[in-house]
PDB file of C-alpha atoms in Angstrom:
ATOM      1  CA  MET A   1      11.367 -21.127   7.320  1.00  0.00           C
ATOM      2  CA  TYR A   2      11.943 -17.434   6.604  1.00  0.00           C
ATOM      3  CA  LEU A   3       8.388 -16.825   5.387  1.00  0.00           C
ATOM      4  CA  LEU A   4       6.750 -18.838   8.167  1.00  0.00           C
ATOM      5  CA  PHE A   5       8.816 -17.677  11.140  1.00  0.00           C
ATOM      6  CA  PHE A   6      11.669 -15.175  10.756  1.00  0.00           C
ATOM      7  CA  LYS A   7       9.803 -12.709   8.532  1.00  0.00           C
ATOM      8  CA  ARG A   8       7.248 -11.996  11.278  1.00  0.00           C
ATOM      9  CA  ILE A   9       9.968 -11.537  13.917  1.00  0.00           C
ATOM     10  CA  ILE A  10      11.868  -9.109  11.681  1.00  0.00           C
ATOM     11  CA  ASP A  11       8.656  -7.235  10.825  1.00  0.00           C
ATOM     12  CA  PHE A  12       7.634  -6.762  14.447  1.00  0.00           C
ATOM     13  CA  SER A  13      11.110  -5.765  15.643  1.00  0.00           C
ATOM     14  CA  LEU A  14      11.804  -3.240  12.885  1.00  0.00           C
ATOM     15  CA  VAL A  15       8.326  -1.719  13.010  1.00  0.00           C
ATOM     16  CA  PHE A  16       8.314  -1.382  16.803  1.00  0.00           C
ATOM     17  CA  ILE A  17      11.637   0.477  16.700  1.00  0.00           C
ATOM     18  CA  GLY A  18      10.601   2.481  13.639  1.00  0.00           C
ATOM     19  CA  PHE A  19       7.314   3.557  15.188  1.00  0.00           C
ATOM     20  CA  ILE A  20       9.107   4.954  18.236  1.00  0.00           C
ATOM     21  CA  ILE A  21      11.582   6.851  16.022  1.00  0.00           C
ATOM     22  CA  LEU A  22       8.824   8.210  13.776  1.00  0.00           C
ATOM     23  CA  LEU A  23       6.462   9.194  16.608  1.00  0.00           C
ATOM     24  CA  PRO A  24       7.322  12.946  16.492  1.00  0.00           C
ATOM     25  CA  LEU A  25       6.758  12.951  12.706  1.00  0.00           C
ATOM     26  CA  PHE A  26       3.555  10.960  13.186  1.00  0.00           C
ATOM     27  CA  LEU A  27       2.193  13.579  15.588  1.00  0.00           C
ATOM     28  CA  ALA A  28       3.261  16.480  13.340  1.00  0.00           C
ATOM     29  CA  ILE A  29       1.424  14.981  10.344  1.00  0.00           C
ATOM     30  CA  ILE A  30      -1.697  14.465  12.464  1.00  0.00           C
ATOM     31  CA  ILE A  31      -1.730  18.189  13.334  1.00  0.00           C
ATOM     32  CA  LEU A  32      -1.197  19.278   9.697  1.00  0.00           C
ATOM     33  CA  LEU A  33      -3.892  16.964   8.359  1.00  0.00           C
ATOM     34  CA  TYR A  34      -6.318  17.953  11.106  1.00  0.00           C
ATOM     35  CA  ILE A  35      -6.059  21.529   9.844  1.00  0.00           C
ATOM     36  CA  ALA A  36      -6.059  20.707   6.095  1.00  0.00           C
ATOM     37  CA  ASN A  37      -8.876  18.142   6.284  1.00  0.00           C
ATOM     38  CA  LYS A  38     -10.920  19.970   8.905  1.00  0.00           C
ATOM     39  CA  GLY A  39     -10.641  17.192  11.445  1.00  0.00           C
ATOM     40  CA  ASN A  40     -10.376  14.018   9.370  1.00  0.00           C
ATOM     41  CA  VAL A  41      -6.865  12.623   9.835  1.00  0.00           C
ATOM     42  CA  PHE A  42      -7.057   8.876   9.200  1.00  0.00           C
ATOM     43  CA  PHE A  43      -8.395   6.856   6.300  1.00  0.00           C
ATOM     44  CA  TYR A  44      -9.866   3.432   7.083  1.00  0.00           C
ATOM     45  CA  GLN A  45     -10.779   0.876   4.456  1.00  0.00           C
ATOM     46  CA  LYS A  46     -11.460  -2.847   4.241  1.00  0.00           C
ATOM     47  CA  ARG A  47      -8.810  -4.754   2.301  1.00  0.00           C
ATOM     48  CA  PRO A  48      -8.142  -8.470   1.661  1.00  0.00           C
ATOM     49  CA  GLY A  49      -5.027  -9.871   3.310  1.00  0.00           C
ATOM     50  CA  LEU A  50      -3.462 -13.320   3.634  1.00  0.00           C
ATOM     51  CA  HIS A  51      -5.741 -15.945   2.023  1.00  0.00           C
ATOM     52  CA  GLU A  52      -8.131 -13.071   1.161  1.00  0.00           C
ATOM     53  CA  LYS A  53      -9.086 -12.528   4.822  1.00  0.00           C
ATOM     54  CA  ILE A  54     -10.554  -9.030   5.168  1.00  0.00           C
ATOM     55  CA  PHE A  55      -8.923  -6.536   7.550  1.00  0.00           C
ATOM     56  CA  THR A  56      -9.048  -2.756   8.062  1.00  0.00           C
ATOM     57  CA  ILE A  57      -6.124  -0.818   6.650  1.00  0.00           C
ATOM     58  CA  ILE A  58      -5.072   2.493   8.236  1.00  0.00           C
ATOM     59  CA  LYS A  59      -3.542   5.370   6.270  1.00  0.00           C
ATOM     60  CA  PHE A  60      -3.258   9.108   6.612  1.00  0.00           C
ATOM     61  CA  LYS A  61      -6.163  10.788   4.837  1.00  0.00           C
ATOM     62  CA  THR A  62      -4.760  12.857   1.965  1.00  0.00           C
ATOM     63  CA  MET A  63      -8.056  13.900   0.357  1.00  0.00           C
ATOM     64  CA  THR A  64     -11.063  15.819   1.626  1.00  0.00           C
ATOM     65  CA  ASP A  65     -14.667  14.572   1.430  1.00  0.00           C
ATOM     66  CA  GLU A  66     -15.853  17.464  -0.766  1.00  0.00           C
ATOM     67  CA  LYS A  67     -18.902  16.674  -2.918  1.00  0.00           C
ATOM     68  CA  ASP A  68     -20.587  18.241  -5.925  1.00  0.00           C
ATOM     69  CA  ALA A  69     -24.121  19.652  -6.068  1.00  0.00           C
ATOM     70  CA  ALA A  70     -25.511  16.142  -6.599  1.00  0.00           C
ATOM     71  CA  GLY A  71     -23.866  14.864  -3.456  1.00  0.00           C
ATOM     72  CA  LYS A  72     -21.204  12.816  -5.270  1.00  0.00           C
ATOM     73  CA  LEU A  73     -17.552  12.997  -4.271  1.00  0.00           C
ATOM     74  CA  LEU A  74     -15.466  15.270  -6.454  1.00  0.00           C
ATOM     75  CA  PRO A  75     -12.686  13.690  -8.575  1.00  0.00           C
ATOM     76  CA  ASN A  76      -9.594  12.631  -6.622  1.00  0.00           C
ATOM     77  CA  GLU A  77      -7.487  15.388  -8.178  1.00  0.00           C
ATOM     78  CA  GLN A  78      -9.842  18.054  -6.824  1.00  0.00           C
ATOM     79  CA  ARG A  79     -10.021  16.582  -3.336  1.00  0.00           C
ATOM     80  CA  LEU A  80      -6.275  16.107  -2.927  1.00  0.00           C
ATOM     81  CA  THR A  81      -5.021  18.901  -0.656  1.00  0.00           C
ATOM     82  CA  LYS A  82      -1.577  20.504  -0.913  1.00  0.00           C
ATOM     83  CA  VAL A  83      -0.604  18.917   2.393  1.00  0.00           C
ATOM     84  CA  GLY A  84      -2.070  15.604   1.272  1.00  0.00           C
ATOM     85  CA  ASN A  85      -0.213  15.759  -2.042  1.00  0.00           C
ATOM     86  CA  PHE A  86       3.101  16.285  -0.250  1.00  0.00           C
ATOM     87  CA  ILE A  87       2.383  13.477   2.209  1.00  0.00           C
ATOM     88  CA  ARG A  88       1.430  11.114  -0.610  1.00  0.00           C
ATOM     89  CA  LYS A  89       4.376  12.145  -2.793  1.00  0.00           C
ATOM     90  CA  THR A  90       6.784  11.369   0.039  1.00  0.00           C
ATOM     91  CA  SER A  91       4.863   8.163   0.943  1.00  0.00           C
ATOM     92  CA  LEU A  92       4.302   9.462   4.471  1.00  0.00           C
ATOM     93  CA  ASP A  93       0.639   8.474   4.147  1.00  0.00           C
ATOM     94  CA  GLU A  94       1.764   4.859   4.618  1.00  0.00           C
ATOM     95  CA  ILE A  95       3.118   5.401   8.169  1.00  0.00           C
ATOM     96  CA  PRO A  96      -0.099   4.373  10.030  1.00  0.00           C
ATOM     97  CA  GLN A  97       0.153   0.972   8.362  1.00  0.00           C
ATOM     98  CA  LEU A  98       2.941   0.241  10.834  1.00  0.00           C
ATOM     99  CA  ILE A  99       0.037  -0.413  13.206  1.00  0.00           C
ATOM    100  CA  ASN A 100      -1.319  -3.018  10.762  1.00  0.00           C
ATOM    101  CA  VAL A 101       2.097  -4.692  10.733  1.00  0.00           C
ATOM    102  CA  LEU A 102       2.278  -4.758  14.538  1.00  0.00           C
ATOM    103  CA  LYS A 103      -1.193  -6.349  14.619  1.00  0.00           C
ATOM    104  CA  GLY A 104      -0.093  -8.996  12.128  1.00  0.00           C
ATOM    105  CA  ASP A 105      -2.508  -7.992   9.348  1.00  0.00           C
ATOM    106  CA  MET A 106       0.362  -6.906   7.117  1.00  0.00           C
ATOM    107  CA  SER A 107       4.092  -7.306   6.592  1.00  0.00           C
ATOM    108  CA  LEU A 108       6.673  -4.652   5.803  1.00  0.00           C
ATOM    109  CA  ILE A 109       7.219  -6.300   2.409  1.00  0.00           C
ATOM    110  CA  GLY A 110       4.534  -7.903   0.271  1.00  0.00           C
ATOM    111  CA  PRO A 111       1.953  -7.230  -2.459  1.00  0.00           C
ATOM    112  CA  ARG A 112      -0.034  -4.088  -1.731  1.00  0.00           C
ATOM    113  CA  PRO A 113      -3.523  -4.827  -0.303  1.00  0.00           C
ATOM    114  CA  LEU A 114      -6.115  -3.782  -2.873  1.00  0.00           C
ATOM    115  CA  LEU A 115      -9.909  -3.392  -2.799  1.00  0.00           C
ATOM    116  CA  PRO A 116     -12.209  -6.342  -1.906  1.00  0.00           C
ATOM    117  CA  GLU A 117     -14.261  -5.747  -5.061  1.00  0.00           C
ATOM    118  CA  TYR A 118     -11.219  -6.717  -7.140  1.00  0.00           C
ATOM    119  CA  LEU A 119     -11.215 -10.280  -5.755  1.00  0.00           C
ATOM    120  CA  PRO A 120     -13.625 -11.774  -8.346  1.00  0.00           C
ATOM    121  CA  LEU A 121     -11.703 -10.060 -11.162  1.00  0.00           C
ATOM    122  CA  TYR A 122      -8.393 -11.875 -10.600  1.00  0.00           C
ATOM    123  CA  ASN A 123      -7.466 -14.885 -12.698  1.00  0.00           C
ATOM    124  CA  LYS A 124      -5.917 -17.927 -10.982  1.00  0.00           C
ATOM    125  CA  GLU A 125      -2.367 -16.687 -11.447  1.00  0.00           C
ATOM    126  CA  GLN A 126      -3.141 -13.247 -10.014  1.00  0.00           C
ATOM    127  CA  GLN A 127      -4.886 -14.800  -6.998  1.00  0.00           C
ATOM    128  CA  LYS A 128      -1.480 -16.076  -5.846  1.00  0.00           C
ATOM    129  CA  ARG A 129      -0.730 -12.566  -4.546  1.00  0.00           C
ATOM    130  CA  HIS A 130      -2.836 -13.500  -1.502  1.00  0.00           C
ATOM    131  CA  LEU A 131      -0.627 -16.458  -0.540  1.00  0.00           C
ATOM    132  CA  VAL A 132       1.526 -14.087   1.525  1.00  0.00           C
ATOM    133  CA  LYS A 133       0.651 -11.165   3.792  1.00  0.00           C
ATOM    134  CA  PRO A 134       0.214  -7.837   2.004  1.00  0.00           C
ATOM    135  CA  GLY A 135       2.951  -5.276   2.567  1.00  0.00           C
ATOM    136  CA  ILE A 136       3.569  -1.566   2.991  1.00  0.00           C
ATOM    137  CA  THR A 137       5.955  -1.811   0.064  1.00  0.00           C
ATOM    138  CA  GLY A 138       6.671  -4.579  -2.402  1.00  0.00           C
ATOM    139  CA  TRP A 139       8.340  -5.741  -5.604  1.00  0.00           C
ATOM    140  CA  ALA A 140       5.741  -3.972  -7.767  1.00  0.00           C
ATOM    141  CA  GLN A 141       6.189  -0.719  -5.826  1.00  0.00           C
ATOM    142  CA  VAL A 142       9.952  -0.580  -6.446  1.00  0.00           C
ATOM    143  CA  ASN A 143       9.428  -1.460 -10.112  1.00  0.00           C
ATOM    144  CA  GLY A 144       7.018   1.265 -11.097  1.00  0.00           C
ATOM    145  CA  ARG A 145       4.257   1.530  -8.486  1.00  0.00           C
ATOM    146  CA  ASN A 146       1.433   3.609 -10.052  1.00  0.00           C
ATOM    147  CA  ALA A 147       3.387   4.174 -13.281  1.00  0.00           C
ATOM    148  CA  ILE A 148       2.902   0.589 -14.540  1.00  0.00           C
ATOM    149  CA  SER A 149      -0.179  -1.314 -15.725  1.00  0.00           C
ATOM    150  CA  TRP A 150      -2.289  -3.529 -13.472  1.00  0.00           C
ATOM    151  CA  GLU A 151      -1.219  -6.582 -15.475  1.00  0.00           C
ATOM    152  CA  GLN A 152       2.485  -5.854 -14.945  1.00  0.00           C
ATOM    153  CA  LYS A 153       1.901  -5.023 -11.295  1.00  0.00           C
ATOM    154  CA  PHE A 154       0.254  -8.411 -10.692  1.00  0.00           C
ATOM    155  CA  LYS A 155       3.129 -10.180 -12.469  1.00  0.00           C
ATOM    156  CA  TYR A 156       5.540  -8.523 -10.050  1.00  0.00           C
ATOM    157  CA  ASP A 157       3.328  -9.520  -7.097  1.00  0.00           C
ATOM    158  CA  VAL A 158       3.258 -13.172  -8.149  1.00  0.00           C
ATOM    159  CA  TRP A 159       7.012 -13.135  -8.750  1.00  0.00           C
ATOM    160  CA  TYR A 160       7.493 -11.970  -5.169  1.00  0.00           C
ATOM    161  CA  VAL A 161       5.258 -14.724  -3.791  1.00  0.00           C
ATOM    162  CA  GLU A 162       7.285 -17.329  -5.658  1.00  0.00           C
ATOM    163  CA  ASN A 163      10.697 -15.866  -4.757  1.00  0.00           C
ATOM    164  CA  CYS A 164      10.232 -14.456  -1.241  1.00  0.00           C
ATOM    165  CA  SER A 165      13.447 -14.536   0.808  1.00  0.00           C
ATOM    166  CA  PHE A 166      15.422 -12.388   3.231  1.00  0.00           C
ATOM    167  CA  LEU A 167      17.715 -11.132   0.452  1.00  0.00           C
ATOM    168  CA  VAL A 168      14.762 -10.225  -1.782  1.00  0.00           C
ATOM    169  CA  ASP A 169      13.124  -8.320   1.097  1.00  0.00           C
ATOM    170  CA  LEU A 170      16.377  -6.511   1.848  1.00  0.00           C
ATOM    171  CA  LYS A 171      16.697  -5.505  -1.806  1.00  0.00           C
ATOM    172  CA  ILE A 172      13.117  -4.182  -1.798  1.00  0.00           C
ATOM    173  CA  ILE A 173      13.715  -2.139   1.361  1.00  0.00           C
ATOM    174  CA  LEU A 174      16.836  -0.515  -0.111  1.00  0.00           C
ATOM    175  CA  LYS A 175      15.075   0.218  -3.416  1.00  0.00           C
ATOM    176  CA  THR A 176      12.050   1.597  -1.538  1.00  0.00           C
ATOM    177  CA  ILE A 177      14.239   4.093   0.308  1.00  0.00           C
ATOM    178  CA  LYS A 178      15.698   5.233  -3.015  1.00  0.00           C
ATOM    179  CA  LYS A 179      12.249   5.488  -4.635  1.00  0.00           C
ATOM    180  CA  VAL A 180      10.837   7.538  -1.761  1.00  0.00           C
ATOM    181  CA  LEU A 181      13.772   9.945  -1.825  1.00  0.00           C
ATOM    182  CA  ILE A 182      13.267  10.711  -5.529  1.00  0.00           C
ATOM    183  CA  SER A 183       9.442  10.309  -5.461  1.00  0.00           C
ATOM    184  CA  ASP A 184       9.630   7.920  -8.405  1.00  0.00           C
ATOM    185  CA  GLY A 185       6.560   6.063  -9.667  1.00  0.00           C
ATOM    186  CA  ILE A 186       4.111   7.648  -7.218  1.00  0.00           C
ATOM    187  CA  ASN A 187       1.736   8.923  -9.877  1.00  0.00           C
ATOM    188  CA  THR A 188       0.558   7.549 -13.199  1.00  0.00           C
ATOM    189  CA  SER A 189       1.534   9.278 -16.427  1.00  0.00           C
ATOM    190  CA  SER A 190      -1.974  10.717 -16.750  1.00  0.00           C
ATOM    191  CA  GLY A 191      -3.087  11.544 -13.237  1.00  0.00           C
ATOM    192  CA  LYS A 192      -2.541  11.602  -9.507  1.00  0.00           C
ATOM    193  CA  THR A 193      -3.801   8.118  -8.648  1.00  0.00           C
ATOM    194  CA  MET A 194      -3.993   4.645 -10.177  1.00  0.00           C
ATOM    195  CA  PRO A 195      -7.199   4.030 -12.214  1.00  0.00           C
ATOM    196  CA  PRO A 196      -9.542   1.268 -10.951  1.00  0.00           C
ATOM    197  CA  PHE A 197      -8.808  -2.347 -11.886  1.00  0.00           C
ATOM    198  CA  LEU A 198     -11.609  -3.516 -14.192  1.00  0.00           C
ATOM    199  CA  GLY A 199     -10.470  -7.025 -15.000  1.00  0.00           C
ATOM    200  CA  LYS A 200     -10.693  -6.628 -18.771  1.00  0.00           C
ATOM    201  CA  ASN A 201      -7.524  -7.940 -20.479  1.00  0.00           C
ATOM    202  CA  GLU A 202      -6.247  -9.400 -17.222  1.00  0.00           C
ATOM    203  CA  HIS A 203      -9.348 -11.533 -16.685  1.00  0.00           C
ATOM    204  CA  HIS A 204      -8.394 -14.788 -18.351  1.00  0.00           C
ATOM    205  CA  GLU A 205      -7.332 -18.294 -17.335  1.00  0.00           C
TER     206      GLU A 205
END
């Protein structure tokens, strides 16, 4: 009953109120990113949601589109601006996803929506992460985020799907607030962003 009915009501109510409260911050970030990114403020990308249905996710754009002499994008670390790094480190880049939650594409809590090209790489167990709506934060995010392996992250996602409840969501929200305040688990041990999922060891039945 919670997953099918009350979760959506709670999502919409909290996000609607939160969006109004965060509006001044939202506008301030838009101005800063407009200057840092030379006009590009938002990042749009196709992601799979509930039952792998594709939707467009909205985030603040924390990297520029700078390219090398061959016309290829520079590495993420070189394109990440100082403003973008701060916004990502404080998780403020996730704020526009409140719009995705209002639209019903996402939930406040759930497995993070990943890239469509990862879909064929999941094994049957990992595919369960799409049995619920993706979230802005989730069980994997409060248990390591980018500091843990893909395999462990998917185990946390599946655990959430199988144990979703109001109390679990409340626990995740409280842990998310703590994580954001101390900027824990945002980056990997070797770089600024999570490396691509290649399937490899995780791709088994």
